[in-house]
Every structure is written in structure tokens, then in C-alpha cells.
PDB file of C-alpha atoms in Angstrom:
ATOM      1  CA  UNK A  14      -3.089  -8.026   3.874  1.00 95.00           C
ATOM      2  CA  UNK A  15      -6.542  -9.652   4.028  1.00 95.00           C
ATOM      3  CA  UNK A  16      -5.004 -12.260   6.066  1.00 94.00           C
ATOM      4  CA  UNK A  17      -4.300 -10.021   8.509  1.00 95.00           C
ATOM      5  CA  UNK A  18      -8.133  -8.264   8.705  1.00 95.00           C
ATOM      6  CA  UNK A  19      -7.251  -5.911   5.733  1.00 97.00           C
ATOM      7  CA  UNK A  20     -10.337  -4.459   4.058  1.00 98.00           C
ATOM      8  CA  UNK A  21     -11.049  -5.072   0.502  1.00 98.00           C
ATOM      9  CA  UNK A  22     -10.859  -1.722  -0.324  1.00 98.00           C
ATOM     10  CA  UNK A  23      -7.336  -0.859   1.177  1.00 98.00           C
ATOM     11  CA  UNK A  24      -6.341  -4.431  -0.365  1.00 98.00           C
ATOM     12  CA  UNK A  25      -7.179  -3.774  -3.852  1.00 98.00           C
ATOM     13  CA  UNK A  26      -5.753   0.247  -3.548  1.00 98.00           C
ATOM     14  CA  UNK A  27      -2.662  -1.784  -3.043  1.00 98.00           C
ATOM     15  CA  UNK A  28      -2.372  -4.222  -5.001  1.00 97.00           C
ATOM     16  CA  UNK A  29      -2.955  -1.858  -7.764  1.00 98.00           C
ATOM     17  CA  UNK A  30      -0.406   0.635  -6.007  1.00 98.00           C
ATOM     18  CA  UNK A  31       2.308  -1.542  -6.572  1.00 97.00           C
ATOM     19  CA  UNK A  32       1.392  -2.373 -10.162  1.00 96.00           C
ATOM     20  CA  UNK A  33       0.769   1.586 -10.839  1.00 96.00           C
ATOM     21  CA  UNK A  34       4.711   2.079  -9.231  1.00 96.00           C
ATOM     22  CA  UNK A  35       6.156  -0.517 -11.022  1.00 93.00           C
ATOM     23  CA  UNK A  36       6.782   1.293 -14.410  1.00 88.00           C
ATOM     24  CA  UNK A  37       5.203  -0.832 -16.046  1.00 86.00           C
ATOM     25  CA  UNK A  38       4.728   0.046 -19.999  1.00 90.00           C
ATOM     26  CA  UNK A  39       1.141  -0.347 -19.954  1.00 89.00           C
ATOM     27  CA  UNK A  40       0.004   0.293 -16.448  1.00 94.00           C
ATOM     28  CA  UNK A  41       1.232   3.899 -14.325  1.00 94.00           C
ATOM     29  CA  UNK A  42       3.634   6.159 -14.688  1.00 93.00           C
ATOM     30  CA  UNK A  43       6.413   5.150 -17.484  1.00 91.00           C
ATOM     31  CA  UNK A  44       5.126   4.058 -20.633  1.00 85.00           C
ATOM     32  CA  UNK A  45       2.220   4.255 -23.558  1.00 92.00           C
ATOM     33  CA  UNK A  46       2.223   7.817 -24.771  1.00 95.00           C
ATOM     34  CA  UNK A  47      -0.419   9.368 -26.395  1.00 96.00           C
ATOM     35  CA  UNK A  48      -0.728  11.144 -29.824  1.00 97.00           C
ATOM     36  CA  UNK A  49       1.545  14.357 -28.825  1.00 97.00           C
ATOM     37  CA  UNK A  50       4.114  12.160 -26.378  1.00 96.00           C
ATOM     38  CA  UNK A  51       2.184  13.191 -22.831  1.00 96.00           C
ATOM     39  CA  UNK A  52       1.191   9.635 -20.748  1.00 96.00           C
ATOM     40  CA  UNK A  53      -1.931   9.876 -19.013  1.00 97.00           C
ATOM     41  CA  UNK A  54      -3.877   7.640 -16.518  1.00 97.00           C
ATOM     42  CA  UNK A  55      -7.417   6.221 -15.900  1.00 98.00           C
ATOM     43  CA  UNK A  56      -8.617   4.648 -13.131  1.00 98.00           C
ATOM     44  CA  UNK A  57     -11.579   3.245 -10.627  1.00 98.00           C
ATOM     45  CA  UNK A  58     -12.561   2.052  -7.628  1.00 98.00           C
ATOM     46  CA  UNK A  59     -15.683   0.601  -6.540  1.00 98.00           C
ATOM     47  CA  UNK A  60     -17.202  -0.265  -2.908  1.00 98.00           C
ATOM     48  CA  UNK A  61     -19.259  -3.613  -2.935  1.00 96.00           C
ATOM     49  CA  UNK A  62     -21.432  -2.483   0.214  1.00 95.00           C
ATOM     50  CA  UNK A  63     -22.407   0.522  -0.769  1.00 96.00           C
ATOM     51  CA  UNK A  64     -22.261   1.014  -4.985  1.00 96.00           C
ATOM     52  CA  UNK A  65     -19.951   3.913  -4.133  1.00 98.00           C
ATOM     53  CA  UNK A  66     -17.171   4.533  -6.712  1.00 98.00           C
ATOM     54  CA  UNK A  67     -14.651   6.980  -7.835  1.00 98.00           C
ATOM     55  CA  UNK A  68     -13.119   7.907 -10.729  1.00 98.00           C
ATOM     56  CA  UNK A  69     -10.591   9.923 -12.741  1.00 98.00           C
ATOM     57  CA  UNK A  70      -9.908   9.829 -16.540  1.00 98.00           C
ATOM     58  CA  UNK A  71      -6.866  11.524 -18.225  1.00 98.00           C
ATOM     59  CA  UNK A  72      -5.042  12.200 -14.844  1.00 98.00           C
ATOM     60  CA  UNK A  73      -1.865  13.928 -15.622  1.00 98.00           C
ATOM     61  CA  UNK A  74       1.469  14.138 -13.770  1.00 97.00           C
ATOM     62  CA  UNK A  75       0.371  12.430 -11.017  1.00 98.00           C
ATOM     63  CA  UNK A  76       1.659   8.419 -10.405  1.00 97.00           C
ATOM     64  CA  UNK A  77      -1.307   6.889  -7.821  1.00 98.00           C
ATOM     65  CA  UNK A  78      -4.314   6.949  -9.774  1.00 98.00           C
ATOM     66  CA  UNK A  79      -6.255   4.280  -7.968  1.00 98.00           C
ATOM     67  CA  UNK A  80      -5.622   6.761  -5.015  1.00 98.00           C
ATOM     68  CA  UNK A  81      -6.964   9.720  -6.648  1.00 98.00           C
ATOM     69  CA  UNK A  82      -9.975   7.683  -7.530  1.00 98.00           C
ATOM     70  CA  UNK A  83     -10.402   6.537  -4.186  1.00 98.00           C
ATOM     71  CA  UNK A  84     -10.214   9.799  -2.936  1.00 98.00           C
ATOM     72  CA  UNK A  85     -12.685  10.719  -5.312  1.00 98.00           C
ATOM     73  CA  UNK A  86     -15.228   8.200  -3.888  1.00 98.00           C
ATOM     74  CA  UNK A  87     -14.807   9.209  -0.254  1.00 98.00           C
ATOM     75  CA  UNK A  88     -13.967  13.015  -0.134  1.00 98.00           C
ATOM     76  CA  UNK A  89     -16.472  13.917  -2.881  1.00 98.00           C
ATOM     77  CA  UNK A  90     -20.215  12.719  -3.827  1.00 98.00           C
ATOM     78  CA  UNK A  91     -18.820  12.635  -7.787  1.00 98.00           C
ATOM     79  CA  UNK A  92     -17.913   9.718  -9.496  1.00 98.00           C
ATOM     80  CA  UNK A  93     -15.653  10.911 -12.306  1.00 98.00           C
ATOM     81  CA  UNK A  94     -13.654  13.895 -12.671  1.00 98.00           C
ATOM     82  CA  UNK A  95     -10.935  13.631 -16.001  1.00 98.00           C
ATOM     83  CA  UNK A  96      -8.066  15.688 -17.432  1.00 97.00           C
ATOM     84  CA  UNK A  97      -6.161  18.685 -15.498  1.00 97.00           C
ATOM     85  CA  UNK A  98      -9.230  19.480 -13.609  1.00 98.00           C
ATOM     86  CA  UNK A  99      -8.364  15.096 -12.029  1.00 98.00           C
ATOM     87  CA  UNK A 100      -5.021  16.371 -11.528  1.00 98.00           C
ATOM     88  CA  UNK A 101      -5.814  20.005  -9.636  1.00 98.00           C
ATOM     89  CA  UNK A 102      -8.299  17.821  -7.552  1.00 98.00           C
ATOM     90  CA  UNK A 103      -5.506  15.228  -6.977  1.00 98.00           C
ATOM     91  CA  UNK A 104      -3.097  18.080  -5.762  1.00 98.00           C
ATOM     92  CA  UNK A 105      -6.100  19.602  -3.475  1.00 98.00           C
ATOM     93  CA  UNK A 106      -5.874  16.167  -1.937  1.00 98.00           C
ATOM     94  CA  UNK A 107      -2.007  16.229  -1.087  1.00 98.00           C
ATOM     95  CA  UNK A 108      -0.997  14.217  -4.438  1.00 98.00           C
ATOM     96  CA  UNK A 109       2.644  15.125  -5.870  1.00 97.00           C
ATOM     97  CA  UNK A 110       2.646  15.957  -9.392  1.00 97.00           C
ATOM     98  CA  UNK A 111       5.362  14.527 -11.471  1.00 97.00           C
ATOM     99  CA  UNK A 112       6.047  13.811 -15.218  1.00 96.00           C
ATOM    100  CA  UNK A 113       4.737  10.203 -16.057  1.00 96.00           C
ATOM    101  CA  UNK A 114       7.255   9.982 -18.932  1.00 95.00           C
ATOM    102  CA  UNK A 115       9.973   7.528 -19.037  1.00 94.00           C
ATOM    103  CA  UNK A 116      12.886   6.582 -21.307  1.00 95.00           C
ATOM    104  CA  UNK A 117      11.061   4.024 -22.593  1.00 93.00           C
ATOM    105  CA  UNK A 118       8.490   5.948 -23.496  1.00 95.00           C
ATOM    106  CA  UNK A 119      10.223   9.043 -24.227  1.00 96.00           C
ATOM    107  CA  UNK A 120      11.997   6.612 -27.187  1.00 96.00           C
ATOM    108  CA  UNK A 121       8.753   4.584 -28.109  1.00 95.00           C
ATOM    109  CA  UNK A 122       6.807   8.319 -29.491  1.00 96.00           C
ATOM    110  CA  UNK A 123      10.272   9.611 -30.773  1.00 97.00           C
ATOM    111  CA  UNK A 124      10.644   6.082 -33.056  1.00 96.00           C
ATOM    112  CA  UNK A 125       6.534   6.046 -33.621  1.00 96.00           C
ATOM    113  CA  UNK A 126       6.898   9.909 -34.761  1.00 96.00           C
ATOM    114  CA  UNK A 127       9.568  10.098 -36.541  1.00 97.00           C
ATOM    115  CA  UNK A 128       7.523   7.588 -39.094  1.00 96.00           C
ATOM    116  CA  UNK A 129       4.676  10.793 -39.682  1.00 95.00           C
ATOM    117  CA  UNK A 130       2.385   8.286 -39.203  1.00 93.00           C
ATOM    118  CA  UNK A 131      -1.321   9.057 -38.382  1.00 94.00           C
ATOM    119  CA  UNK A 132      -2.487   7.316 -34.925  1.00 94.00           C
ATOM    120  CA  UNK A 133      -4.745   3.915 -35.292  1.00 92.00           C
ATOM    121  CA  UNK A 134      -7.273   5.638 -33.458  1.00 94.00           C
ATOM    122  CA  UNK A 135      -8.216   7.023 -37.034  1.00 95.00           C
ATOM    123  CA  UNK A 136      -8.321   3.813 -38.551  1.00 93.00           C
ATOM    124  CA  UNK A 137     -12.027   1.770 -39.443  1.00 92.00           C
ATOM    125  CA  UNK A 138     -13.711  -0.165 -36.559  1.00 93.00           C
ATOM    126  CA  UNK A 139     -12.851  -3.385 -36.316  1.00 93.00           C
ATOM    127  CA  UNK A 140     -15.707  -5.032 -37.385  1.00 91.00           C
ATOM    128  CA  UNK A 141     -15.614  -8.409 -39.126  1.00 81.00           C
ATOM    129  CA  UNK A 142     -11.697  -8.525 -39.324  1.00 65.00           C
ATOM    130  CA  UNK A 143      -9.215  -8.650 -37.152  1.00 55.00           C
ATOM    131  CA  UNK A 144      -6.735  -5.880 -37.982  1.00 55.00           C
ATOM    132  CA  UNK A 145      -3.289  -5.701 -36.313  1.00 55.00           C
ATOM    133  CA  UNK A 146      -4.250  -3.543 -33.317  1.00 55.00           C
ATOM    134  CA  UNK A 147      -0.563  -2.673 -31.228  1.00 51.00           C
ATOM    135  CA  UNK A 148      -1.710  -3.997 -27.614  1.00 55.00           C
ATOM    136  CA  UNK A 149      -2.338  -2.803 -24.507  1.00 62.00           C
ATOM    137  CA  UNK A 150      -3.265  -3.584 -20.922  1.00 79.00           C
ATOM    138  CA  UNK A 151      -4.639  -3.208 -17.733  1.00 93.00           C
ATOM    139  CA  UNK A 152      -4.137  -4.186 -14.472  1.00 96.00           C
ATOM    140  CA  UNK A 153      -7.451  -5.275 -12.529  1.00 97.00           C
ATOM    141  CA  UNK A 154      -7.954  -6.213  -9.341  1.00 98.00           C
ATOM    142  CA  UNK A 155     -11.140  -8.215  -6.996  1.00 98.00           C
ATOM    143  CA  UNK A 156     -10.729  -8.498  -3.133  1.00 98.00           C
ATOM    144  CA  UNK A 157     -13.254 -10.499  -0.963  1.00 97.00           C
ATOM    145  CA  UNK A 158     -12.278  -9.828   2.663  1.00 96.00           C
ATOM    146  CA  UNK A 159     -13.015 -11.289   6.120  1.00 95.00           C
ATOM    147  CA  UNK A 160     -15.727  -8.898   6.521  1.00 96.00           C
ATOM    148  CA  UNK A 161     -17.481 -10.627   3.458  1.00 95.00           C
ATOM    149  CA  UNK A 162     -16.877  -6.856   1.547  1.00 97.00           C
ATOM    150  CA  UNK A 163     -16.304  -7.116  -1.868  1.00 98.00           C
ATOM    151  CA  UNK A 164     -14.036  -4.494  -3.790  1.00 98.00           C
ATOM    152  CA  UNK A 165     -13.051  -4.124  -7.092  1.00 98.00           C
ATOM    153  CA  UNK A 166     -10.791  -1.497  -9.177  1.00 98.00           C
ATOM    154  CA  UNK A 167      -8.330  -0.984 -12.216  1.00 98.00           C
ATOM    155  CA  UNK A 168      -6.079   0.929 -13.639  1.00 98.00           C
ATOM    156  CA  UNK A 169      -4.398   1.808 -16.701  1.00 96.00           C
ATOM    157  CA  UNK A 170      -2.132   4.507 -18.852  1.00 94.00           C
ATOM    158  CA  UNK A 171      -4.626   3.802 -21.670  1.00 92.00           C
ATOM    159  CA  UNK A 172      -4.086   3.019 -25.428  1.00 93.00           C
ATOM    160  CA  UNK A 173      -0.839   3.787 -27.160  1.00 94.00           C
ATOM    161  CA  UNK A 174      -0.498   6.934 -29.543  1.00 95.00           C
ATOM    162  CA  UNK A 175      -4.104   8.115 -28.488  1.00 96.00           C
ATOM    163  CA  UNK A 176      -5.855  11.212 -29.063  1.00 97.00           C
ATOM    164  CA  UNK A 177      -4.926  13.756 -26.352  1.00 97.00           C
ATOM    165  CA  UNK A 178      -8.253  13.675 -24.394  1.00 97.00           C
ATOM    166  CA  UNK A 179      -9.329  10.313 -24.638  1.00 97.00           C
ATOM    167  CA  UNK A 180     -10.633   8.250 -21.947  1.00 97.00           C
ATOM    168  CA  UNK A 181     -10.697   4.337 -22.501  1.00 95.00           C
ATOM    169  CA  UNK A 182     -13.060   1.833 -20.359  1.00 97.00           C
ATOM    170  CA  UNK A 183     -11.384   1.855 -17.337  1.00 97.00           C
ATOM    171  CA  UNK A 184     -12.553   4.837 -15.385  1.00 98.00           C
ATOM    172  CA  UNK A 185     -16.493   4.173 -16.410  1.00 98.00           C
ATOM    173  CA  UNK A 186     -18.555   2.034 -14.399  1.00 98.00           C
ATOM    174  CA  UNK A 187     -19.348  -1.101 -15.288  1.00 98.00           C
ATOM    175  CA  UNK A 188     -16.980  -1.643 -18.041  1.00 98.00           C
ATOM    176  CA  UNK A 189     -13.369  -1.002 -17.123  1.00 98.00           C
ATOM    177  CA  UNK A 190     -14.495  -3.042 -13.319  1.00 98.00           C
ATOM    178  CA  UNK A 191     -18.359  -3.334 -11.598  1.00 98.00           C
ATOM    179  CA  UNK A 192     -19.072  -4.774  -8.000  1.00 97.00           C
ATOM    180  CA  UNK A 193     -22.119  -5.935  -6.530  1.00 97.00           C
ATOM    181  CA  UNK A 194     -21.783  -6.757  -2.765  1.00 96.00           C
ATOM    182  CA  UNK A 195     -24.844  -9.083  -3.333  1.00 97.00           C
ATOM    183  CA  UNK A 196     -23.283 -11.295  -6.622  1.00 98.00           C
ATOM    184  CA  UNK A 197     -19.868 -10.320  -7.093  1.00 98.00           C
ATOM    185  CA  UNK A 198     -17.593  -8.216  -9.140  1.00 98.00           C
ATOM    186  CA  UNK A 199     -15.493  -8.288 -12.101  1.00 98.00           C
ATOM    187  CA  UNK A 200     -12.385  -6.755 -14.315  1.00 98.00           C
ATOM    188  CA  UNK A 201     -11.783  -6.038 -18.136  1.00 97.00           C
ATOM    189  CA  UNK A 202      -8.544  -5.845 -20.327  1.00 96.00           C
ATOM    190  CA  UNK A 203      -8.356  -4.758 -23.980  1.00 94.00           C
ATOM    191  CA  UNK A 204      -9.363  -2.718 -26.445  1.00 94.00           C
ATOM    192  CA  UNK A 205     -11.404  -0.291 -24.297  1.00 95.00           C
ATOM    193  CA  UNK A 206     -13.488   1.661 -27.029  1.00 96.00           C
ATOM    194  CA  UNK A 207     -15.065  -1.324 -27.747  1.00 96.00           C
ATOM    195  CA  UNK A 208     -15.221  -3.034 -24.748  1.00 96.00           C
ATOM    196  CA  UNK A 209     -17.117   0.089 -22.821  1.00 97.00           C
ATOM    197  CA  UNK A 210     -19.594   0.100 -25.870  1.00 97.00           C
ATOM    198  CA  UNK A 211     -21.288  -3.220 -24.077  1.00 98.00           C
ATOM    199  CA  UNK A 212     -20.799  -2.669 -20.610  1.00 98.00           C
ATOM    200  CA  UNK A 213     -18.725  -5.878 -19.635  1.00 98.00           C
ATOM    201  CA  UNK A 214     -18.200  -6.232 -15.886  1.00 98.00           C
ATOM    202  CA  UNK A 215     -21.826  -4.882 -15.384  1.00 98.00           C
ATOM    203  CA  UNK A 216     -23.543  -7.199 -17.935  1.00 98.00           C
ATOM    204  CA  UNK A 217     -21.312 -10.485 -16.252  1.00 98.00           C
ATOM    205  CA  UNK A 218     -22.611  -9.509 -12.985  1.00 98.00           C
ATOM    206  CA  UNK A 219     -26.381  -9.614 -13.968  1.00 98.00           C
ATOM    207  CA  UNK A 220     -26.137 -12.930 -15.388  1.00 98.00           C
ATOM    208  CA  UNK A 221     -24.453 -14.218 -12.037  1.00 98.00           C
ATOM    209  CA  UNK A 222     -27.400 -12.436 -10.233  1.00 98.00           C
ATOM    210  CA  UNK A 223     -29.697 -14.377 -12.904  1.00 98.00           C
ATOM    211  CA  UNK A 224     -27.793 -17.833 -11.417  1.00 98.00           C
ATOM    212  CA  UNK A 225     -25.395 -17.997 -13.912  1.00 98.00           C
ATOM    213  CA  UNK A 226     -22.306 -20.030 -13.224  1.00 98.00           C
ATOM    214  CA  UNK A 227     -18.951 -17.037 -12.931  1.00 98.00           C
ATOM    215  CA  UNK A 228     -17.099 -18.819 -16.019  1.00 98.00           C
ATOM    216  CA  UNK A 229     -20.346 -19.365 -18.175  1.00 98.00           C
ATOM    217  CA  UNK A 230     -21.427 -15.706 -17.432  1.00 98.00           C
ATOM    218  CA  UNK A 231     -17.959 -14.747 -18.366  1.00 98.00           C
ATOM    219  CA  UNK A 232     -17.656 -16.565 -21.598  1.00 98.00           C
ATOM    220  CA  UNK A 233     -21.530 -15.486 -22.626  1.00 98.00           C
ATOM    221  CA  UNK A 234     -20.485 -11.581 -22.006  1.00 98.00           C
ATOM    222  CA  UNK A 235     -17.182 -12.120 -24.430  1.00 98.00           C
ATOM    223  CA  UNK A 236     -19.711 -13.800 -27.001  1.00 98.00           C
ATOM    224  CA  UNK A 237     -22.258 -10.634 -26.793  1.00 98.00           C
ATOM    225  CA  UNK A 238     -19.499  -8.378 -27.915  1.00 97.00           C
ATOM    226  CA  UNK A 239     -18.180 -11.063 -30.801  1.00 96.00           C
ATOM    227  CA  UNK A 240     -21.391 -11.862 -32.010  1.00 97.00           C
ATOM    228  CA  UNK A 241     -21.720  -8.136 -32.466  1.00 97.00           C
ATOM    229  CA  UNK A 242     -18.916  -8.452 -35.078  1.00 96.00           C
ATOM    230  CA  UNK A 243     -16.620  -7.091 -33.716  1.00 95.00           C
ATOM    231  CA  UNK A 244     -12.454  -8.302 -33.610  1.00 93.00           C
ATOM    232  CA  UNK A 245     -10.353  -7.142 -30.982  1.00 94.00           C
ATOM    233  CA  UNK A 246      -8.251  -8.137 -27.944  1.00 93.00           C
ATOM    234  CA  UNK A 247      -9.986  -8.332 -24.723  1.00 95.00           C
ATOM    235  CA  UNK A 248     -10.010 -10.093 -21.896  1.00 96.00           C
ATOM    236  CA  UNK A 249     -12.569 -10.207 -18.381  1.00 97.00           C
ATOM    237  CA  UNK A 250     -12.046 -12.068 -14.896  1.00 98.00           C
ATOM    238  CA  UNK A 251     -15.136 -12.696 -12.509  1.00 98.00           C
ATOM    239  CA  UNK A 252     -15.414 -13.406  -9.145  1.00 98.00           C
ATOM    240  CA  UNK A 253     -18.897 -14.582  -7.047  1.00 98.00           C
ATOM    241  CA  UNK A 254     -19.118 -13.284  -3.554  1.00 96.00           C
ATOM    242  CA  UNK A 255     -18.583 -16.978  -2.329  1.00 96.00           C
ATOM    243  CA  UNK A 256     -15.048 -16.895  -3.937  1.00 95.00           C
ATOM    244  CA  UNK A 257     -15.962 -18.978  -6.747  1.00 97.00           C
ATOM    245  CA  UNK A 258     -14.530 -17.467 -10.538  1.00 98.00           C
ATOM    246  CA  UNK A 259     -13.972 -17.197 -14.248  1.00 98.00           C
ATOM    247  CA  UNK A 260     -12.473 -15.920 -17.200  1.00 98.00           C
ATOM    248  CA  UNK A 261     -12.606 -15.545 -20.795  1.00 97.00           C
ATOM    249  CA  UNK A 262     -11.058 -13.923 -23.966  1.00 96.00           C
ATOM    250  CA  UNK A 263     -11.198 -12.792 -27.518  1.00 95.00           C
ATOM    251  CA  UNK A 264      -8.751 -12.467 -29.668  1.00 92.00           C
ATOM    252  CA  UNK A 265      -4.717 -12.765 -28.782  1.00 88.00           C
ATOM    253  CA  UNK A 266      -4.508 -16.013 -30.536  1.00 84.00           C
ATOM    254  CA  UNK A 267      -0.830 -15.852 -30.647  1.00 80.00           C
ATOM    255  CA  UNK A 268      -0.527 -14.727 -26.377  1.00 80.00           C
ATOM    256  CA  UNK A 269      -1.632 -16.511 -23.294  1.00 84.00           C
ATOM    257  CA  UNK A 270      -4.436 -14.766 -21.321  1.00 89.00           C
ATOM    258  CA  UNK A 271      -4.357 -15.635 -17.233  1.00 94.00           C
ATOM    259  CA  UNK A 272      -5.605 -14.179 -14.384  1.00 96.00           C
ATOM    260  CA  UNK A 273      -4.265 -14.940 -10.708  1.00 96.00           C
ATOM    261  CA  UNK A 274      -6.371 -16.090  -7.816  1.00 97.00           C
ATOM    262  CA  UNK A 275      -4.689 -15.571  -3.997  1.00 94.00           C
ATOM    263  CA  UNK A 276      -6.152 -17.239  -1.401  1.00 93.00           C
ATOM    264  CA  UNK A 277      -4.957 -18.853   2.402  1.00 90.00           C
ATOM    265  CA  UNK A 278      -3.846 -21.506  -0.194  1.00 91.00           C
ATOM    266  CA  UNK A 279      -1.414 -19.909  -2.089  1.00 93.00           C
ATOM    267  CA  UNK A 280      -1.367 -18.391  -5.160  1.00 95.00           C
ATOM    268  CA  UNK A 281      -2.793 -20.286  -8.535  1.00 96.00           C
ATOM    269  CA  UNK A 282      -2.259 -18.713 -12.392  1.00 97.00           C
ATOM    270  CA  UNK A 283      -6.032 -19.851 -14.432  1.00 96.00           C
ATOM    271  CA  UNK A 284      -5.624 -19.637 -17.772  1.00 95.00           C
ATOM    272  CA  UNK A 285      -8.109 -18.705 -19.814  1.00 95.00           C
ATOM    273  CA  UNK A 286      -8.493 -20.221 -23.498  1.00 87.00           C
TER     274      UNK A 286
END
């Protein structure tokens, strides 16, 4: 698409699309149901040249999130509109609703209920251990185009078994994914109630503004939130507005941790240690 004079922003709405459609366990319509067995979806968009973004959080029964968040930033002057009130807007818009529940995770609540087991969400904070979180994902997405516009958005069907209502990193501003047309933009993975707590995309991007190399900026944001003392899974990708980019992790010691780069040179995997 950018190869052909696609804008960034209709590049990364479809790239994230296709993820979104895939069915996917832990992105979109298909998997990761919360507490009560409902899936719902966050999402975010934001426009390099302008700071514009949209938003929703908890979007029910309806598949294209990243498309009801985009709608959000052009069609409205909000930023973030959650729960049934996302999904009457997404239906004002011309959206389809539909359930979001699959098979799979139809039979991952009915096997996680039938054990009358509390969700995690209750458990401690995981400070200064690193408990045995189940995982979950995100898919995030950075587009440079021809133009020299940067865009930036993500999407996600949250954490698994969580309280009906809750809205993880994704959908807010400069944690789930942050763009700066000036510096450059970034994504986050992981445990989102931790990862929001420290702004991560945002904070990467000011230390790039500061001259900070992309990988070093990454790898200093993931320290902030460790040295804080806290355990978890999370992950961050960053790309400068010349093109150049990083990554970096904490915790999955026992998974790899990648992100993927296209360019007019192919395609190239970076993993991340």
C-alpha cells in the first residue's frame, strides 16, 4: 500500500484490519473473554501531523475497532468514547454489530469457569516477583509514508477473564501507541494496567526528541517501569521519523519477543532480547 502512495493512516487501519479479522485469540473478534464470557475490544489511532486521535474502549459486538476509532478521530472532536455507548456510536457510523465470541473462546470461559475460580485481576500487584500472569497481546502498528506522515495505532480484545468494564492501555494515549510527526511514534504489548501507569510510547518519544538513539530510548523506557519494581510481560517497538528503530522487553523469559519492519526491501523479523 505505501508503495503505491498509500497514506499512513489508511496503511496502518489496514494492517490492523486484517489482524482484527483474523480471529486471532488475542487480537479482534474470537477469543479472550472477560470475567462473565462477553469479548470486548480496545483500540487507537493516532495522526502524526496533526496530534489527532481516536479512541474506543470496551467496544462490544462490533469486529473493526481500529475503524471505529478512526471514525472517532475524524467524525467527532472526542478522543475516547468506551462500552455500549462505543458500540451505539459505531452503529451511528454504519458499523454491523455482531457477537465477538468464538468456539474457542466460548470453550476457554466454559473450562476457566467451571474451576469457580476468582479472576487474576484480584490478585496482588506484581511488584518484586514475577507471578505466573496467563498472557496476552496486542497487535501494533507504525507507518511512515511517502508524504513523510507518520501514523501509529493498536488494537486489542484486552486481558483474559477481566472485569466486565475494564479498559487496558491500548485505547489511552500515549501508552497503548503515541506519534509525534516531528520524532516518531511507537507501540506497546503486555500487561496493560501496568504498562499505562508510566506512559510508555509517550515517555520513548520524548527521549528521541531529547536525541536519544530509538533502541536506547526504548530499552531506558522498559527500565523506568522495572526499576519501579514491578514484574510483568511487556514489550514496546519505536520508530524515528527517518525510519530508523528499536525494541525492548521485560519479562517472557521463556518466549521470543520480535517486531517486523517492511520496507521497499522486503520484510525483516528484529528480535528483541
Amino acid at each position: 500500500m505505501l508503495a503505491s502512495g498509500a497514506s499512513a493512516l489508511d496503511v496502518v487501519e489496514a494492517a490492523i484490519n486484517h489482524v482484527e479479522l483474523l480471529g486471532d485469540y488475542w487480537v479482534g473478534a474470537g477469543g479472550v473473554p472477560n470475567e462473565v464470557g462477553e469479548t470486548t475490544l480496545d483500540a487507537m489511532i493516532m495522526w502524526g501531523p496533526t496530534h489527532d486521535a481516536g479512541a474506543v474502549g470496551c467496544l462490544k459486538r462490533v469486529k473493526r475497532a481500529i475503524s471505529v476509532a478512526r471514525k472517532v478521530m475524524e467524525e467527532t472532536q472526542h478522543s475516547l468514547i468506551v462500552g455500549d455507548d462505543a458500540t451505539r456510536f459505531a452503529a451511528r457510523m454504519g458499523f454491523t454489530e455482531t457477537s465477538l465470541t468464538s468456539v474457542v473462546s466460548q470453550q476457554a470461559w466454559d473450562k476457566w469457569a467451571a474451576k469457580g475460580e476468582k479472576t487474576n485481576a484480584f490478585d496482588p500487584e506484581p511488584i518484586g516477583k514475577n507471578p505466573d500472569l496467563v498472557g496476552h497481546d496486542t497487535v501494533g502498528c507504525i507507518a511512515l509514508d511517502a508524504a513523510g506522515n507518520l501514523c501509529v495505532g493498536c488494537s486489542t480484545n484486552g486481558r483474559e477473564f477481566k472485569i466486565p468494564g475494564r479498559v487496558g492501555d491500548s485505547p489511552i494515549i500515549g501508552a497503548g501507541a503515541y506519534c509525534d510527526q516531528a520524532v516518531g511514534a511507537a507501540v506497546a504489548t503486555g500487561n496493560g494496567d501496568v504498562m499505562m501507569r508510566f506512559l510508555p510510547t509517550y515517555h520513548v518519544v520524548e527521549l528521541m526528541r531529547g536525541g536519544m538513539e530509538p533502541q536506547a530510548a526504548a530499552e531506558a523506557t522498559i527500565r523506568r517501569i522495572e526499576e519501579a519494581g514491578y514484574r510483568i510481560d511487556g514489550g514496546i517497538a519505536v520508530m524515528r521519523r527517518d525510519g530508523a528503530h528499536g525494541g525492548a522487553k521485560t519479562g517472557w523469559k521463556d518466549e521470543p519477543f520480535s517486531y517486523s519492519v517492511q520496507t521497499a526491501a522486503g520484510n525483516a523479523k528484529i528480535p528483541v532480547a
